[in-house]
XYZ file of C-alpha atoms in Angstrom:
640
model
C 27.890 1.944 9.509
C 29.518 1.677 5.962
C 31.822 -1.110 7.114
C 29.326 -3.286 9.260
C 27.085 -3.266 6.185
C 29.814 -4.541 4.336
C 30.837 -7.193 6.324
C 27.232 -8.528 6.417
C 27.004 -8.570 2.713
C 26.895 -6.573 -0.485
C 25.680 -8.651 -2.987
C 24.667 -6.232 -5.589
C 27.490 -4.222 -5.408
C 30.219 -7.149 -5.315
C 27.421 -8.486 -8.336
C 28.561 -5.136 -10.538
C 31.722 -5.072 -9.380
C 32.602 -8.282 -10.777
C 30.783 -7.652 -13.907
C 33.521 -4.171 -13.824
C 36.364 -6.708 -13.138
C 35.666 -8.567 -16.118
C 34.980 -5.673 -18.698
C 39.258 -4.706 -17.453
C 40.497 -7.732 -18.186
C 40.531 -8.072 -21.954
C 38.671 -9.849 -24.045
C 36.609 -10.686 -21.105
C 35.807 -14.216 -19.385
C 33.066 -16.487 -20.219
C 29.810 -16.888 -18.654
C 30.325 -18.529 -14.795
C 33.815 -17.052 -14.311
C 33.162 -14.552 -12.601
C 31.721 -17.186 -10.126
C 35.723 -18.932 -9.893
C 36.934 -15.238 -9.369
C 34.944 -15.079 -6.112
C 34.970 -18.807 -4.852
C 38.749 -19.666 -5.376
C 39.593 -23.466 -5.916
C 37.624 -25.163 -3.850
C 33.655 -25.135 -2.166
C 35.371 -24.554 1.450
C 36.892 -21.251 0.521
C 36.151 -18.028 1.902
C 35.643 -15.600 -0.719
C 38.633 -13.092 -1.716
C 41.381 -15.802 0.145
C 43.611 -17.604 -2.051
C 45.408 -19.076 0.732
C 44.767 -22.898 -0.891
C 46.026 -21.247 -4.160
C 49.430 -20.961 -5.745
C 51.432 -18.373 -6.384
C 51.343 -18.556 -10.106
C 47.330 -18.610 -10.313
C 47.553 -15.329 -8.313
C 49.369 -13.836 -10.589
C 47.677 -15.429 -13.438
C 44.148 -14.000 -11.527
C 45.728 -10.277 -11.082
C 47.023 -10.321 -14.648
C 43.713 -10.690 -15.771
C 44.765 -13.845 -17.673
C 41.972 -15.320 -20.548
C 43.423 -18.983 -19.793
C 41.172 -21.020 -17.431
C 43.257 -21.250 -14.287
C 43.041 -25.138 -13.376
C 42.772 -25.912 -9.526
C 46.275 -26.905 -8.510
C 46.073 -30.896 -6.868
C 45.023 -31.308 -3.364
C 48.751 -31.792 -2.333
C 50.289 -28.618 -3.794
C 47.658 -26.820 -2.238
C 47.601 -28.395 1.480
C 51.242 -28.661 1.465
C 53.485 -31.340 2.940
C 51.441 -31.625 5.820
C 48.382 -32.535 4.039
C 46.166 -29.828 5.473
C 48.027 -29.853 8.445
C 50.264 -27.367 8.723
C 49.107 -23.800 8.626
C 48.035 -22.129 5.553
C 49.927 -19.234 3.987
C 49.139 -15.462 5.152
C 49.042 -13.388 2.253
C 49.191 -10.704 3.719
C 52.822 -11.826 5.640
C 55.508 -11.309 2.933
C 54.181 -8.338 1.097
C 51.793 -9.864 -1.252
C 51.878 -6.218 -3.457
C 54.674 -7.667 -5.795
C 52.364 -10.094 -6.703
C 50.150 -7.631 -7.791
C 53.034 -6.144 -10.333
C 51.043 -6.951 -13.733
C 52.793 -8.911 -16.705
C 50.143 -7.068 -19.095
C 48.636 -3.417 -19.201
C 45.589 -2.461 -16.819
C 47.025 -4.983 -14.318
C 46.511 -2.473 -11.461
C 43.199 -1.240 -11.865
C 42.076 -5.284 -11.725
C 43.318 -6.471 -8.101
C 45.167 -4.036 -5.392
C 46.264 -6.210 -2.444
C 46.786 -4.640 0.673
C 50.275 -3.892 1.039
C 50.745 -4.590 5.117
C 48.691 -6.040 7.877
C 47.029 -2.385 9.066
C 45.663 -2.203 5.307
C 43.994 -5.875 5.812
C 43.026 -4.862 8.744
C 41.651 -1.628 8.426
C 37.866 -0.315 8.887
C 37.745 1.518 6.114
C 35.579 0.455 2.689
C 38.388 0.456 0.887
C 40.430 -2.252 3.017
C 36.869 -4.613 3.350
C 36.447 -4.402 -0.402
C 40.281 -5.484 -0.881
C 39.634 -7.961 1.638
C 36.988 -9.474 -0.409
C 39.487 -9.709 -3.761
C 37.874 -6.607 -5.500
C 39.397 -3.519 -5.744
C 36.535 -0.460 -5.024
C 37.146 3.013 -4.860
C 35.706 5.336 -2.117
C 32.256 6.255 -4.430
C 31.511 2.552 -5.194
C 32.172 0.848 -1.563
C 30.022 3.953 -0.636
C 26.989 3.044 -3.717
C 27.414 -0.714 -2.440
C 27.007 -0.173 0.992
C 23.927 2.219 0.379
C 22.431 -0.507 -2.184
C 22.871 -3.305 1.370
C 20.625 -0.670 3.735
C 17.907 -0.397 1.121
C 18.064 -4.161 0.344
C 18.013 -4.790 4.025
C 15.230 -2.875 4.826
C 13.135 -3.736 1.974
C 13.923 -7.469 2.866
C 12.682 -6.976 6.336
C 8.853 -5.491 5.453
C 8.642 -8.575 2.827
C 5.813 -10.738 3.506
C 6.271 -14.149 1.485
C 2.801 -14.361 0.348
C 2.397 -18.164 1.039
C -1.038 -17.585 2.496
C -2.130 -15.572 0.028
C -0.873 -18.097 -2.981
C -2.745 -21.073 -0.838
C -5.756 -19.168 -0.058
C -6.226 -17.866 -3.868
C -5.729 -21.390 -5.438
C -8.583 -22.577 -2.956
C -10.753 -20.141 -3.823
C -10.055 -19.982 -7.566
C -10.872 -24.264 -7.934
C -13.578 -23.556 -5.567
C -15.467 -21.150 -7.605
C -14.577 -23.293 -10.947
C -15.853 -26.155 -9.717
C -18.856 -25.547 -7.610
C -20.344 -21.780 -7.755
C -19.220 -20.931 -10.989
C -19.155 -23.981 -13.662
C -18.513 -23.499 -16.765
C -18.211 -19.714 -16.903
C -14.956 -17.329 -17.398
C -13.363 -15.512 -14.691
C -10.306 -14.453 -13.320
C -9.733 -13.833 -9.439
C -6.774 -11.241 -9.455
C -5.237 -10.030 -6.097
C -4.618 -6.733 -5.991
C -3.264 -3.911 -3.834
C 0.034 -4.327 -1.292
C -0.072 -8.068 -2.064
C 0.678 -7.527 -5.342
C 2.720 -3.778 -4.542
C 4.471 -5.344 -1.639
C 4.259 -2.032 0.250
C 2.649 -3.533 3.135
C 3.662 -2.382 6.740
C 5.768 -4.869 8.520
C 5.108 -6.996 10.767
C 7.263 -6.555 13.649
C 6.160 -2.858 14.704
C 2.672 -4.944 15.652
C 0.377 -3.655 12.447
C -0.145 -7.223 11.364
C -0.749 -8.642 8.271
C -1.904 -6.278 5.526
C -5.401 -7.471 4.332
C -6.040 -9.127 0.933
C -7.887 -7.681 -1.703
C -9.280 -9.217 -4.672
C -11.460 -9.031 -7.415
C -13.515 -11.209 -9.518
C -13.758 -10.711 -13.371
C -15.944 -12.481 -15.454
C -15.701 -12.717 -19.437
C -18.697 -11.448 -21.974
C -19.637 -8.207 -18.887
C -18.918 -4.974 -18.873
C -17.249 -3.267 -15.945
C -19.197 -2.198 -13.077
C -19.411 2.120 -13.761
C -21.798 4.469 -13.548
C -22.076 4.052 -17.079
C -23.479 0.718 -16.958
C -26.623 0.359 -14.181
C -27.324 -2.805 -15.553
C -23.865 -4.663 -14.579
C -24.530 -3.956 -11.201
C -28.415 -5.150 -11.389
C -27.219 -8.283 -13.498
C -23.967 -9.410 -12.634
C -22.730 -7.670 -9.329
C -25.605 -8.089 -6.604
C -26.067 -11.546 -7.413
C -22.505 -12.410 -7.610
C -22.337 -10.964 -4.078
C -25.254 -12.647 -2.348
C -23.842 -16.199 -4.568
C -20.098 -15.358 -2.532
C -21.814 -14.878 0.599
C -23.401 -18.107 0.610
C -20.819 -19.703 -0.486
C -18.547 -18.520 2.017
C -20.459 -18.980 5.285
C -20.480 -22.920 4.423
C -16.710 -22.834 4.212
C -14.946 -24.622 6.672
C -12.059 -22.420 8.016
C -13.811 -19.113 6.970
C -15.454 -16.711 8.626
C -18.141 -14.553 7.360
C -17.599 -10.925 8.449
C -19.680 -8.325 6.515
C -21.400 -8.252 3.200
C -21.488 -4.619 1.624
C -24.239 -4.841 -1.045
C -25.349 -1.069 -1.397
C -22.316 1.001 -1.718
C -20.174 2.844 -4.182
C -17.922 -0.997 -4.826
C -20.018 -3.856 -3.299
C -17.399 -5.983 -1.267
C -17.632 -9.429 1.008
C -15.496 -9.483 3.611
C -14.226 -12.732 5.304
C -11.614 -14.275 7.355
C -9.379 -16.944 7.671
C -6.510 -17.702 10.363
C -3.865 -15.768 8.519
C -5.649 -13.139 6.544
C -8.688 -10.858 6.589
C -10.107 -10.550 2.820
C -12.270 -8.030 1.012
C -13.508 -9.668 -2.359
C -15.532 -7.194 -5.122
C -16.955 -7.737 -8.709
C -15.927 -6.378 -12.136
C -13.917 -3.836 -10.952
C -10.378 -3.514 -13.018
C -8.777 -0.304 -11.772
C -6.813 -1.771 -8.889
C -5.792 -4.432 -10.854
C -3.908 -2.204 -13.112
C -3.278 0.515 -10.475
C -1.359 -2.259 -8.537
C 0.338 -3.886 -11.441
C 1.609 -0.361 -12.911
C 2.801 0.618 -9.426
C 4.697 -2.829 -9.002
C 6.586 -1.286 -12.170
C 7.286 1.828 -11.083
C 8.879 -0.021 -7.799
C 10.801 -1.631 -9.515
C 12.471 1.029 -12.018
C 14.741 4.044 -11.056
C 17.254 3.781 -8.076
C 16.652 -0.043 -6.686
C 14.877 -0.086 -3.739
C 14.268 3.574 -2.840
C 10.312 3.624 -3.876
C 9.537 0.714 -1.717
C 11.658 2.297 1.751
C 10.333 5.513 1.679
C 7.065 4.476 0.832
C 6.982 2.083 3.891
C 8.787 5.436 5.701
C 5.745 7.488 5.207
C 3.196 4.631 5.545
C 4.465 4.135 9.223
C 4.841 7.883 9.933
C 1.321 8.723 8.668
C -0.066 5.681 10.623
C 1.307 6.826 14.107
C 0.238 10.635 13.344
C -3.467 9.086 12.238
C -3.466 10.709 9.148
C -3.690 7.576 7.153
C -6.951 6.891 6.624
C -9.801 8.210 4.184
C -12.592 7.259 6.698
C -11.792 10.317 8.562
C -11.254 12.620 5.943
C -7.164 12.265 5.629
C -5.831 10.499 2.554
C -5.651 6.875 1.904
C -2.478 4.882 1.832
C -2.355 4.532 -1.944
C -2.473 8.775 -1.968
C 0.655 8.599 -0.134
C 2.156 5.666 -2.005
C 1.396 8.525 -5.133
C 3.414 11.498 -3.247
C 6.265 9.388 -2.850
C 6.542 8.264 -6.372
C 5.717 11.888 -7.463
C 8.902 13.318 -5.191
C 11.158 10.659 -6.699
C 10.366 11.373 -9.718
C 10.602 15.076 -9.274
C 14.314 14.083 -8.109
C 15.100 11.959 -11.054
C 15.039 8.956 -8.997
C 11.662 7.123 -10.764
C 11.136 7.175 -14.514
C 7.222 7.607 -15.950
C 6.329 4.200 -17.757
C 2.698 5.445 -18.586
C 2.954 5.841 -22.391
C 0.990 8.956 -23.758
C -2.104 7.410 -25.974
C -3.879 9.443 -28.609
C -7.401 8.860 -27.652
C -7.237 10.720 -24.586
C -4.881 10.472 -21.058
C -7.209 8.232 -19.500
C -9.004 5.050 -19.687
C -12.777 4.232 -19.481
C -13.773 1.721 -17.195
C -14.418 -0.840 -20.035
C -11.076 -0.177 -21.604
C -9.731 -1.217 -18.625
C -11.444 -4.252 -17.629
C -10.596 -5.362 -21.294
C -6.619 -5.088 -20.983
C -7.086 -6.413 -17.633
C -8.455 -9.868 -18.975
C -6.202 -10.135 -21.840
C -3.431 -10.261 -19.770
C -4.707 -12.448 -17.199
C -5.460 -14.545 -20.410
C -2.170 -14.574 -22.074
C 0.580 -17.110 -20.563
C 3.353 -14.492 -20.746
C 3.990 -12.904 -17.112
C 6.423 -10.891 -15.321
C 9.537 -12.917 -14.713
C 9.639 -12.176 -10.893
C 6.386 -11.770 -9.793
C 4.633 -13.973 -12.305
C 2.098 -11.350 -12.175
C 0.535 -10.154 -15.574
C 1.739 -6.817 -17.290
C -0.243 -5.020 -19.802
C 2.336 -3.952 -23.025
C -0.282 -1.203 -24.386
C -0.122 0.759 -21.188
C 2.966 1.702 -19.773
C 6.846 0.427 -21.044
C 8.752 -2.384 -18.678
C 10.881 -1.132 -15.753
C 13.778 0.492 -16.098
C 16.419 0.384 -13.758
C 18.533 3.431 -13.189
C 22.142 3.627 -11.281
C 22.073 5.961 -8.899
C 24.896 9.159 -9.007
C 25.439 11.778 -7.030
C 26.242 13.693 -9.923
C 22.580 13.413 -11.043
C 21.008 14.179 -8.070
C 21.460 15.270 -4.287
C 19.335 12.544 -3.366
C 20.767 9.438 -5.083
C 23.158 8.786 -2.400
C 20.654 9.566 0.302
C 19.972 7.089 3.297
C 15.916 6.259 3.579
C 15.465 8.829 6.723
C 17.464 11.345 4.598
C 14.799 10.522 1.787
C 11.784 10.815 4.127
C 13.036 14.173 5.442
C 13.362 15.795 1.957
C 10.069 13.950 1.615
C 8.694 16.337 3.822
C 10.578 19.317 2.627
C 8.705 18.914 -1.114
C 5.383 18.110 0.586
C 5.736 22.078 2.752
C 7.235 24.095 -0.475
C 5.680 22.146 -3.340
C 2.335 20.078 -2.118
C 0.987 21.834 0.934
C 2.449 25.650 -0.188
C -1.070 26.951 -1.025
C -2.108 27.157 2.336
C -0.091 29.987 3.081
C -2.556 32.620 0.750
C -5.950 30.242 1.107
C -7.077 33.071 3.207
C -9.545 30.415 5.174
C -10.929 29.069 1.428
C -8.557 26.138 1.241
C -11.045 24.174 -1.269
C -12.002 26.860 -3.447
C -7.672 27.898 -4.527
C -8.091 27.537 -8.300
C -5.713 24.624 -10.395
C -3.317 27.167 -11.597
C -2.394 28.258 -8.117
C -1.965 24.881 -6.662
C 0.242 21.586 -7.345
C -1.143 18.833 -9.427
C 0.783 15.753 -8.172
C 1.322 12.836 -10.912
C 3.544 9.834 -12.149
C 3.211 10.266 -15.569
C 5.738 12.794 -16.358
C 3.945 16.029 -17.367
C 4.324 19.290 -16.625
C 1.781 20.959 -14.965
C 0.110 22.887 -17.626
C -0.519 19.660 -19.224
C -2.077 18.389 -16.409
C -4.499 21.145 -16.560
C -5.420 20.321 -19.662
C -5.509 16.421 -19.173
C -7.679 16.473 -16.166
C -10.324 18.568 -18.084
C -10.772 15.119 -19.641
C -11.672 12.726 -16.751
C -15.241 12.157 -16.186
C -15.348 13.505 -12.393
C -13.947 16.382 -13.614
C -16.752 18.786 -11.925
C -16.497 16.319 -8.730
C -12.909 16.666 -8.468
C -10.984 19.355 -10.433
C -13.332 21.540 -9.956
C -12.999 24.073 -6.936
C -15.165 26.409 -8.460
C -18.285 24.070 -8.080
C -16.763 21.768 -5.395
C -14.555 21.883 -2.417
C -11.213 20.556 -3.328
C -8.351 20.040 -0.781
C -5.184 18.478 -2.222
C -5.280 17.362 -5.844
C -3.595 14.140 -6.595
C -3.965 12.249 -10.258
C -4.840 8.504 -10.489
C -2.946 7.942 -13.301
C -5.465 5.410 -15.296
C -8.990 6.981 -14.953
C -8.009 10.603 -14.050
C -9.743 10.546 -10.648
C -8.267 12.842 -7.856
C -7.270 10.115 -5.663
C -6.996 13.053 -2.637
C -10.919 13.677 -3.212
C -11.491 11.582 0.468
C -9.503 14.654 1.952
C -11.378 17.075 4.486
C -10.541 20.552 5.579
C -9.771 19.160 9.003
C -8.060 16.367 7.257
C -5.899 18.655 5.609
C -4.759 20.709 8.274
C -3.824 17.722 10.278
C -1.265 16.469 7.103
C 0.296 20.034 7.189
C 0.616 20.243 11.107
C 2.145 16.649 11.000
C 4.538 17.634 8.131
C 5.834 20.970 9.752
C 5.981 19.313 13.088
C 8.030 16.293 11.716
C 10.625 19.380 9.954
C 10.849 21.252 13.071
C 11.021 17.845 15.009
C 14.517 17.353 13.319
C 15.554 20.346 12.922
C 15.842 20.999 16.870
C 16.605 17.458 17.804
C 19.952 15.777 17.991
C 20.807 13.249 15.177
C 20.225 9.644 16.545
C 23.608 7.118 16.770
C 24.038 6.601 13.417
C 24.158 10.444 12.169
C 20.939 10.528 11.093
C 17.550 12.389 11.876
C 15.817 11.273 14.931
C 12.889 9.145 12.781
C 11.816 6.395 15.424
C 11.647 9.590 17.989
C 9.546 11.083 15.311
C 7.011 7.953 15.220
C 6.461 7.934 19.519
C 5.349 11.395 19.254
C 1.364 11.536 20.026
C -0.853 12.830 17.253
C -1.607 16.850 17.173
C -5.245 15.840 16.244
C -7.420 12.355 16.407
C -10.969 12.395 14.320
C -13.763 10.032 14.571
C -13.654 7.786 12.258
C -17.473 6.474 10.462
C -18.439 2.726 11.480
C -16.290 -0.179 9.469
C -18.820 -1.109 7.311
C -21.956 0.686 5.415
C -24.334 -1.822 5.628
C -24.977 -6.212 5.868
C -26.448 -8.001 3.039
C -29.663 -10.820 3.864
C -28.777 -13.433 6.215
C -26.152 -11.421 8.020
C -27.325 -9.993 11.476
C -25.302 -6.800 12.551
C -25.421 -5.998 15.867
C -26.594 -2.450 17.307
C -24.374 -2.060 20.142
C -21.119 -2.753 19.045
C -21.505 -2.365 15.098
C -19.884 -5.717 14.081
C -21.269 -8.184 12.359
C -22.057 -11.837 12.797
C -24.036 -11.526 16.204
C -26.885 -9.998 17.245
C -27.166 -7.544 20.142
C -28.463 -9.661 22.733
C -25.130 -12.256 22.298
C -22.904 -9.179 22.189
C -19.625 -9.454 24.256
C -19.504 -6.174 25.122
C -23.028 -5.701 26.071
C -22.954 -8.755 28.496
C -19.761 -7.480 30.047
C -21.106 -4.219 30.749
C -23.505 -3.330 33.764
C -27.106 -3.044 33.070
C -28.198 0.741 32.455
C -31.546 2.220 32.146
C -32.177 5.352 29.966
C -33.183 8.459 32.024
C -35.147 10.716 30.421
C -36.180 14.325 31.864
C -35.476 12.101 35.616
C -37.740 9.265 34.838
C -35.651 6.060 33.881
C -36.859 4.465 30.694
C -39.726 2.380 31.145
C -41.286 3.765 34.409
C -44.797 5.892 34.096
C -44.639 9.716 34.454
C -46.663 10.608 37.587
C -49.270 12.815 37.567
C -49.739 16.099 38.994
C -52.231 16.725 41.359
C -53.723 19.805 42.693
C -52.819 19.066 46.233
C -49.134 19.398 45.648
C -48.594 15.184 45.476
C -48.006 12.900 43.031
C -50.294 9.866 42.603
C -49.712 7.187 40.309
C -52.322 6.405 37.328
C -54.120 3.773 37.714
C -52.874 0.438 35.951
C -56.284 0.305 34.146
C -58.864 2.410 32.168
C -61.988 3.229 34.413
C -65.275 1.388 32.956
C -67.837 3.697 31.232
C -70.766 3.847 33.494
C -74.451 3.044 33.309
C -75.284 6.246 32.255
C -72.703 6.772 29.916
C -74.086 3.337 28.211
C -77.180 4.583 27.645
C -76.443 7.921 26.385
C -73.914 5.788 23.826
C -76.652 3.727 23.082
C -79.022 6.298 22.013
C -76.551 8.094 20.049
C -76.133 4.522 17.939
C -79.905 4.752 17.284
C -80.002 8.360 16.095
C -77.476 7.222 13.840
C -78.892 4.124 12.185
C -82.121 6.075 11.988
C -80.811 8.965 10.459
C -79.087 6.347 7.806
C -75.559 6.961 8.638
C -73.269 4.146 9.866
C -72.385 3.381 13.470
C -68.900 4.498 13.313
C -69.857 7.814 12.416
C -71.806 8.107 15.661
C -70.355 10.952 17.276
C -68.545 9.898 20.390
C -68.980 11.355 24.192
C -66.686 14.857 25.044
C -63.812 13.154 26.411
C -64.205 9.672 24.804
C -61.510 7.942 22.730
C -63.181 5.411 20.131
């Protein structure tokens, strides 16, 4: 596979190997020449062939000359014919003298292939050679790795040009007509901003976009703070929704007033879109994890993450609807394991004031650095300096760690190994009281680089900290740090919830333990994914509730249409509810002493003459004894 991914293309790798070439060759080369030694003399040239060059700029180019090696004229080059005689071989005569140097560390700088079955060869060695740099077994091996991981990465990516249109709609649209003159930022956040999102191709669709809007001179929406939500966040929701339905191009789907983060969800053609209010966390939980993809060994967060995604999502254990854990708890293990292998560095910096921030603090270094102009060079996204350092990118050595030459399946399976002995290993001794194992028997899992004790000690300080490091007072079932506020982001998980990740996780270990490797060598993944779930949960309607002016419907759940235009009600067959054998809406017959039923007559029987006057002479008792009519005492058997 090594070869194949070098013939498609190692850019990296051919990227550091040229800055190698020109560290060897003296006093080094100027900025751009690295670019000549790749492309030759001339646009049309393949890379690593000097066939259109002479003999004296080859040796000139393996001597590691300083001089700038001229192009030689179009007729020297093309020959007598003019470009029409055949072009040198240099791999014909024995092209190793040329590589004799004139000047010390000539041979480490170019090693031509000295016959036809070197050039020729499959081996990493022979491509590298054939591409005019001279690798050794360990670095055609790190390039070729650095292509898979590049590759795959390159295949989940989504380019985002929806999500750039629809956010500079939205953002002039809410400047200019539903929010003049105030200040506010709309921020996307989540696998938009992460790029973890699940590909398209295995038929998961477009990850949804999330957003928030932040206004200036509020505080953040927190328990803290009842009036934000009575001020600021219920109108701002019922304003959106408004807003939105008169959109053309946009359809209103659900409007979650009442609920722990009031959303409004719409759609478009391309995306589905959850909006909120004054809520900063995922803005910085998003931009720190961007960072963290970005540092260690290039490209492994991002593939295993995606790994894991995809495995969790066929195995339905990916959601925290139905008690598993969400996708940004997994996103969290991953990082955790990599960093546990010295493959991910820790960029949160330590602060004095405590671990974690308060939801004000945070909505406060979220709008200063949507309101400075300096942004992250690639993603143009804002970074906050106070919070966590810049990424750091780290070359990856076997010498360092087992894993740093590992292939992405090779990843995910010691994924799994860490989640059974390090995550999940409590289970063995819960004795049937899986919430209730205390802290210092079970694994906190972080990013933030701190040993365990110290994690004991830091989560005393978040302000859930009965809710959710606290088995003692509350069922807890995997315990897994949010790095900003201190939240256990694996509070969603269930007992049954639980059980299902471990079943999945030993399954998947056995699963390639006893099964062949696939083509390539390696474990058996996409067999893994068509496996059927050990256990499927019911997962709690979409939505908790509609706001005014959006009709739910009762059969179905979904909103924007009521239940008499529901699609699936007028599909369906009429059916009439049978209760205790009577269908709904059909009188109960009577008994009757003769062993028949007889149904009751359609209308109450008329009181009779004699019944009158007896009523009437109980009205006149009444009046006479000075009470009023209605307290006329009514006939045995009479209903008033």
């Amino acid at each position: 596979a090594i070869p194949l991914a070098l013939s498609v293309g190692v850019s990296s790798g051919r990227r550091r190997a040229r800055e190698r070439m020109t560290l060897r060759s003296g006093d080094g080369l100027e900025a751009g020449d690295e670019e000549d030694l790749v492309h030759a003399w001339g646009e049309d040239t393949t890379v690593g062939s000097f066939g259109d060059a002479g003999a004296d700029d080859e040796e000139d180019l393996a001597a590691g000359n300083e001089a700038w090696l001229e192009a030689p004229e179009a007729e020297d080059a093309l020959g007598d014919d003019q470009g029409g005689g055949a072009v040198a071989d240099p791999y014909e005569d024995g092209w190793e003298e040329a590589a004799e140097g004139e000047g010390e560390g000539d041979d480490d700088l170019v090693d031509w292939p000295a016959d036809d079955a070197a050039a020729e060869g499959a081996s990493d060695a022979a491509i590298a050679e054939d591409e005019g740099l001279a690798w050794d077994g360990d670095e055609a091996e790190a390039a070729a790795l650095e292509v898979v991981y590049e590759t795959l990465n390159a295949e989940n990516q989504q380019d985002g040009a929806p999500e750039e249109a629809l956010l500079s709609l939205l953002r002039e649209g809410f400047a200019t007509r539903l929010f003049p003159g105030r200040r506010f930022h709309l921020e996307p956040f989540g696998s938009y901003v992460t790029d973890l999102g699940l590909p398209n191709s295995d038929g998961s669709g477009r990850s949804d976009l999330d957003v928030v809007l932040l206004f200036h001179g509020f505080r953040s929406d927190s328990f803290e703070a009842k009036e934000v939500r009575r001020d600021l966040v219920s109108p701002t929701i019922d304003q959106l929704a408004s807003y939105l339905r008169r959109q053309p191009g946009i359809v209103l789907k659900n409007v979650v007033p009442r609920a722990r983060v009031p959303i409004v969800t719409f759609e478009t053609t391309d995306l589905s879109v959850d909006i909120s209010v004054q809520q900063p966390y995922g803005v910085l939980n998003s931009w720190h994890l961007r960072d963290l993809c970005a540092s260690g060994w290039p490209g492994r967060l991002r593939a295993l993450a995606r790994l894991v995604k995809l495995w969790a999502k066929s195995k339905a254990i990916h959601t925290a609807k139905d008690g598993a854990l969400s996708s940004y708890g997994y996103v969290m293990l991953v990082t955790s394991f990599l960093q546990d292998r010295g493959g991910v560095p820790a960029l949160r910096l330590n602060r004095q004031s405590g671990p974690y921030l308060d939801a004000d603090a945070a909505l406060r270094h979220v709008l200063d650095a949507c309101s400075k102009s300096d942004r992250d060079a690639e993603t143009h996204l804002p970074r906050p300096g106070q919070l966590w350092r810049e990424p750091e990118v780290w070359e990856p050595s076997a010498s360092d760690s087992t894993q740093a030459m590992a292939k992405p399946v090779e990843l995910f399976h010691a994924w799994l190994d860490w989640m059974a002995d390090v995550v999940l290993a409590f289970l063995e001794y819960s004795e049937g009281a899986e919430g209730r194992v205390p802290l210092a028997d079970r694994h906190i899992v972080s990013v933030r680089g701190r040993t365990q004790e110290d994690l004991r000690a830091d989560v005393t300080w978040s302000p859930k900290r009965r809710e959710h490091w606290c088995p003692e007072a509350s069922e807890v079932f995997m315990l897994i740090e949010e790095p900003l506020n201190g939240e256990n982001v694996a509070r969603c998980v269930r007992k049954e919830g639980l059980w299902a990740i471990h079943q999945e996780v030993c399954r998947a270990r056995d699963f390639f333990a006893t099964n062949p490797p696939d083509e390539e060598g390696l474990p058996p993944f996409k067999a893994l994914l068509k496996l059927k779930p050990l256990s499927i949960r019911q997962q709690p309607p979409t939505s908790l509730g509609v706001g005014a002016g959006v009709s739910r419907c009762f059969g179905c759940g979904q909103a924007g249409h009521a239940l008499r235009d529901c699609p699936k009600q007028q599909a369906a067959p009429p059916q009439r509810h049978v209760v205790g054998g009577i269908p709904q809406g059909q009188k109960r017959p009577l008994p009757q002493p003769g062993g028949f039923a007889q149904e009751p007559p359609t209308k109450r029987p008329t009181m009779s003459a004699f019944g009158a006057q007896a009523r009437a002479r109980a009205l006149h008792a009444t009046a006479a004894a000075g009470r009023p009519p209605w307290a006329a005492p009514a006939r045995p058997g009479m209903v008033r």
